[in-house]
Amino acid sequence: MQPFVFNALPGRVIFGFGTLSQVGVEIRALGCSRALVISTPEQQMQAAQLVTQLGDLAVGTYVKAAMHTPTDITLDALQEFQQAAADCVVAIGGGSTIGLGKAIALHTDAPQIVIPTTYAGSEATPIIGQTDNGIKTTQKTMKVLPEVIVYDVDLTLRLPVEMSVTSGLNAIAHAVEALYAKDANPLVSMLAEQGIAAIARALPRIVDNPHDREARSDALYGAWACGVCLGAVGMSIHHKLCHTLGGSFNLPHAQTHTAVLPHAAAYNAEAAPEAMARIATALGVDDAPRGLYDLAKSLGGPTSLAALGLKKDDLTKATEIACASPYWNPRAIEPRAIAELLANAWAGDRP
């Protein structure tokens, strides 16, 4: 066994069916009584229903959460939070809503209860990504780690198949990069393999039957496992590229992860052979990058950045931004090779 360092993250996780009913109890357990419920515009009905359920424990809703956590939205939400004299945030939704909850906590130290309805996994991390003037930056701080995560499998039964696929593959990306992270450790690597395997076996069943409760439970467990990986160790070139493409070119978050992941894995394959072997085992395939591509394609997920709206002329700028301040990566960041990676992802070629 090689020496390693593992930093366990605090937090309370409630997982099961029908657990949404416990949110009020969790608000009181945090010593709070004035919750601001937040969501995206698309999920404002769920937010309104939760406010009704919470009764006097809720002071209102903010339903303008947006992709990539724009700073102007954060400032607007902070004003709403302060005017309502709220003392905690309850976020119901996917990565956009959870990101806004984290941004509010960053500025106010307000406790957070998050109720994920996708498989994004950001709820399990002390990481926040924010976009200002077209540039997305990330930071890691315990101020944004949610105090309570309420996983209610019933809520994911409504998640459209296409979004289930892309958010599930987004979660897998966290575990893939955790396996070759600079600070990888055996505990996180074990969880990464479990997370990849759980989601990879769940998604085909969800495509066949979106109301398969056991498959939904497996996918949500896998999302949590992959999210823990994202929060525990550093990420590499895949996440840097996706942050660049999302923040600077406004590409959709989960879909971008889906299209880029096989090519990022191929970029690192020779530099991280043990990680690739573990990914392949979790997927039940012989080749990790091709297995990731084939999984996405078989599920109807996007495999091309061009199909997501990225212009070919933008590839040069994307390469420059990604290489300007790169994350640590097992293979050296070589601009020419990164340009080739992005070109392959743009075209949707199989690795």
XYZ file of C-alpha atoms in Angstrom:
351
model
C 0.000 0.000 0.000
C 1.361 3.383 -1.033
C 1.274 6.288 1.470
C -1.741 8.555 1.088
C -3.662 11.432 2.684
C -7.463 11.393 2.986
C -9.503 14.360 4.222
C -13.028 13.294 5.163
C -15.721 15.924 4.594
C -18.384 16.618 7.239
C -22.035 16.559 6.358
C -25.276 14.706 6.859
C -26.744 12.523 4.091
C -30.332 11.277 4.075
C -30.998 8.777 1.292
C -34.180 6.936 0.412
C -37.710 7.196 -0.949
C -40.050 9.942 0.271
C -37.317 11.702 2.246
C -38.523 15.147 1.113
C -40.915 14.979 4.066
C -37.941 15.265 6.436
C -36.730 18.688 5.254
C -38.587 20.592 7.977
C -37.032 18.427 10.669
C -33.586 19.095 9.201
C -34.182 22.872 9.153
C -35.007 22.796 12.865
C -32.035 20.543 13.606
C -29.768 23.226 12.140
C -31.285 25.734 14.563
C -32.999 27.585 11.718
C -36.571 28.707 11.143
C -36.576 31.006 8.080
C -35.648 29.108 4.928
C -35.349 30.644 1.476
C -36.201 27.924 -1.056
C -34.358 28.299 -4.363
C -34.680 26.681 -7.782
C -34.378 27.317 -11.499
C -37.374 28.805 -13.361
C -38.121 25.323 -14.727
C -38.509 23.890 -11.205
C -40.391 26.740 -9.570
C -43.460 24.545 -9.123
C -41.437 22.079 -7.039
C -40.059 25.007 -5.033
C -43.575 26.353 -4.425
C -44.795 22.925 -3.311
C -41.891 22.651 -0.897
C -42.697 26.090 0.566
C -46.255 24.931 1.145
C -44.974 21.768 2.823
C -42.622 23.752 5.083
C -45.278 26.246 6.169
C -43.932 28.801 8.653
C -40.395 27.459 8.214
C -40.185 29.016 4.731
C -39.974 32.741 4.014
C -40.293 32.535 0.246
C -38.702 31.377 -2.988
C -36.047 32.558 -5.398
C -36.442 30.829 -8.759
C -33.854 32.446 -11.042
C -30.925 30.041 -10.598
C -28.991 29.685 -13.869
C -26.263 27.570 -15.434
C -22.673 28.235 -14.388
C -23.747 30.474 -11.453
C -23.534 33.959 -13.022
C -22.448 36.544 -10.455
C -25.276 38.938 -11.343
C -27.826 36.265 -10.414
C -25.983 35.677 -7.150
C -26.147 39.363 -6.247
C -29.866 39.430 -6.989
C -30.458 36.314 -4.869
C -28.438 37.762 -1.995
C -30.689 40.812 -1.976
C -33.748 38.557 -1.804
C -32.153 36.494 0.976
C -31.435 39.597 3.050
C -34.822 41.237 2.461
C -36.553 38.047 3.597
C -34.352 37.903 6.720
C -33.693 34.251 5.865
C -31.388 32.193 8.065
C -30.803 29.189 5.763
C -31.075 28.105 2.134
C -32.963 25.080 0.822
C -31.946 24.293 -2.763
C -34.081 21.912 -4.813
C -32.843 21.005 -8.272
C -29.630 20.226 -10.124
C -26.202 21.784 -10.368
C -27.444 25.272 -11.276
C -29.610 25.557 -8.167
C -27.047 23.943 -5.890
C -24.409 26.323 -7.250
C -26.536 29.329 -6.379
C -27.123 27.982 -2.867
C -23.384 27.664 -2.459
C -22.862 31.212 -3.707
C -25.312 32.535 -1.115
C -23.519 30.544 1.587
C -20.159 31.888 0.418
C -21.334 35.443 1.098
C -23.488 34.844 4.187
C -22.285 31.631 5.904
C -25.938 30.508 5.811
C -26.503 26.776 6.400
C -27.606 24.827 3.323
C -29.969 21.929 2.822
C -29.781 20.610 -0.724
C -32.283 18.322 -2.440
C -30.722 17.055 -5.688
C -33.111 16.130 -8.491
C -30.371 15.237 -11.011
C -27.134 13.263 -10.807
C -24.721 16.227 -10.959
C -23.012 15.443 -7.632
C -21.960 18.999 -6.750
C -24.002 18.805 -3.537
C -21.296 16.606 -2.006
C -18.430 19.042 -2.625
C -16.874 22.166 -1.096
C -16.336 23.484 -4.629
C -18.106 26.407 -6.248
C -17.852 27.519 -9.865
C -18.932 31.059 -10.777
C -19.050 32.951 -14.050
C -18.197 36.637 -14.359
C -17.734 38.469 -17.663
C -17.668 35.207 -19.615
C -14.966 33.537 -17.529
C -15.799 30.666 -15.196
C -13.584 30.206 -12.160
C -13.732 27.714 -9.326
C -12.686 27.748 -5.728
C -12.648 25.217 -2.926
C -13.807 26.353 0.497
C -15.627 24.657 3.346
C -17.932 27.686 3.498
C -19.898 26.279 0.540
C -20.133 22.620 1.618
C -23.824 21.894 2.288
C -24.636 20.846 5.837
C -27.397 18.422 4.808
C -28.128 16.503 1.590
C -31.591 15.009 1.216
C -31.664 12.397 -1.546
C -35.239 11.485 -2.432
C -35.280 8.870 -5.176
C -38.949 9.659 -5.860
C -37.987 13.122 -7.165
C -35.712 11.618 -9.819
C -38.546 9.567 -11.312
C -39.610 12.798 -13.056
C -36.165 13.482 -14.508
C -36.353 13.315 -18.325
C -34.372 10.475 -19.871
C -32.056 12.783 -21.826
C -31.173 14.749 -18.699
C -30.786 11.527 -16.718
C -28.214 10.323 -19.239
C -26.158 13.505 -19.410
C -26.197 14.267 -15.685
C -25.281 10.629 -14.983
C -22.324 10.804 -17.358
C -21.391 14.150 -15.822
C -21.211 12.370 -12.456
C -19.080 9.583 -13.938
C -16.612 12.269 -15.075
C -15.960 13.191 -11.438
C -15.024 9.602 -10.605
C -12.906 9.148 -13.741
C -10.733 12.123 -12.859
C -10.595 11.113 -9.189
C -8.902 7.857 -10.230
C -5.914 9.681 -11.741
C -5.918 12.727 -9.435
C -2.675 13.994 -7.935
C -4.077 13.364 -4.442
C -5.852 10.093 -5.262
C -6.170 7.656 -2.376
C -7.490 4.094 -2.033
C -10.712 5.073 -0.257
C -11.773 7.577 -2.902
C -10.645 5.275 -5.717
C -12.820 2.479 -4.338
C -15.781 4.856 -4.174
C -15.031 6.081 -7.705
C -15.231 2.562 -9.105
C -18.496 1.956 -7.252
C -19.960 5.207 -8.534
C -19.022 4.537 -12.171
C -20.365 0.989 -12.016
C -23.632 2.000 -10.306
C -24.448 4.694 -12.862
C -23.277 2.660 -15.868
C -25.591 -0.219 -14.957
C -28.493 2.084 -14.040
C -28.650 4.350 -17.102
C -29.545 1.704 -19.716
C -32.384 0.531 -17.460
C -33.590 4.120 -17.004
C -33.604 4.617 -20.781
C -35.719 1.481 -21.120
C -38.005 2.381 -18.201
C -37.700 5.853 -16.638
C -39.849 4.730 -13.697
C -37.597 1.819 -12.693
C -37.244 2.658 -8.994
C -34.296 0.356 -8.377
C -32.391 1.788 -11.352
C -33.151 5.318 -10.164
C -31.901 4.404 -6.705
C -28.655 2.984 -8.133
C -28.108 6.106 -10.259
C -28.676 8.457 -7.333
C -26.344 6.437 -5.110
C -23.736 6.518 -7.873
C -24.148 10.271 -8.196
C -23.489 10.680 -4.478
C -20.412 8.421 -4.661
C -19.015 10.329 -7.643
C -19.797 13.657 -5.961
C -17.840 12.627 -2.875
C -14.895 11.894 -5.181
C -15.186 15.357 -6.717
C -15.136 16.944 -3.285
C -12.298 14.859 -1.860
C -9.584 15.108 -4.539
C -8.512 17.464 -7.290
C -9.810 17.415 -10.849
C -7.779 17.655 -14.060
C -7.973 18.516 -17.755
C -11.493 17.231 -18.332
C -13.020 19.589 -15.781
C -10.846 22.481 -16.934
C -12.064 22.052 -20.499
C -15.703 21.781 -19.456
C -15.448 24.888 -17.258
C -13.912 26.749 -20.189
C -16.555 25.609 -22.668
C -19.393 26.339 -20.272
C -18.218 29.639 -18.830
C -16.790 31.193 -21.984
C -19.031 29.696 -24.673
C -22.205 29.031 -22.665
C -22.359 25.361 -23.588
C -24.759 23.261 -21.482
C -22.956 21.798 -18.486
C -23.852 18.098 -18.348
C -23.975 17.679 -22.129
C -20.506 19.177 -22.449
C -19.130 16.755 -19.847
C -20.710 13.899 -21.805
C -19.110 14.892 -25.104
C -15.637 15.738 -23.733
C -15.099 12.878 -21.259
C -14.014 10.102 -23.678
C -11.463 12.420 -25.282
C -10.070 13.665 -21.972
C -9.688 10.047 -20.877
C -7.906 9.236 -24.145
C -5.559 12.203 -23.593
C -4.526 10.774 -20.220
C -4.668 7.061 -21.080
C -0.929 6.415 -21.433
C -0.066 8.558 -18.399
C -2.608 6.845 -16.109
C -2.827 3.150 -17.102
C -3.975 1.925 -13.674
C -6.834 4.436 -13.601
C -7.875 3.412 -17.115
C -7.908 -0.248 -16.104
C -10.165 0.503 -13.131
C -12.525 2.603 -15.263
C -12.725 -0.182 -17.851
C -13.474 -2.729 -15.123
C -16.245 -0.558 -13.695
C -17.761 -0.160 -17.165
C -17.300 -3.834 -18.070
C -15.244 -3.028 -21.187
C -11.686 -3.487 -22.440
C -10.840 0.134 -23.254
C -11.867 2.998 -20.964
C -12.012 5.969 -23.409
C -13.870 3.949 -26.051
C -16.110 2.434 -23.394
C -17.111 5.917 -22.195
C -17.827 7.015 -25.767
C -19.806 3.890 -26.568
C -21.851 4.197 -23.368
C -22.824 7.782 -24.194
C -23.679 6.942 -27.787
C -25.710 3.856 -26.870
C -27.793 5.941 -24.477
C -28.448 8.683 -27.020
C -26.158 11.160 -25.274
C -24.310 13.898 -27.175
C -20.910 12.922 -28.556
C -20.074 16.105 -30.470
C -19.369 19.645 -29.294
C -20.496 20.870 -32.707
C -23.958 19.487 -32.021
C -23.992 21.442 -28.743
C -23.456 24.713 -30.603
C -19.686 25.247 -30.422
C -18.361 26.841 -33.585
C -15.244 25.427 -35.195
C -13.723 28.902 -35.129
C -14.016 28.872 -31.309
C -11.661 25.903 -30.867
C -8.518 28.044 -30.940
C -9.816 30.418 -28.280
C -11.038 27.507 -26.132
C -7.579 25.923 -26.308
C -5.917 29.182 -25.286
C -8.224 29.712 -22.288
C -7.892 26.113 -21.087
C -4.103 26.172 -21.344
C -3.667 29.632 -19.787
C -4.218 28.433 -16.216
C -4.425 24.630 -16.357
C -5.280 22.293 -13.492
C -2.746 19.628 -12.519
C -2.964 16.695 -14.926
C -1.177 13.322 -15.102
C -0.032 14.168 -18.632
C 1.604 17.522 -19.315
C -0.718 20.120 -20.815
C 0.459 20.480 -24.414
C -1.473 23.135 -26.363
C -1.176 21.323 -29.671
C -2.454 18.074 -28.131
C -5.253 19.911 -26.309
C -6.265 21.480 -29.612
C -6.422 17.995 -31.127
C -8.486 16.739 -28.164
C -11.001 19.547 -28.647
C -11.097 19.025 -32.414
C -11.929 15.351 -31.909
C -14.613 16.211 -29.351
C -16.013 18.860 -31.698
C -16.267 16.353 -34.522
C -17.607 13.593 -32.269
C -14.989 11.052 -33.364
C -14.647 7.786 -31.414
C -11.307 7.776 -29.523
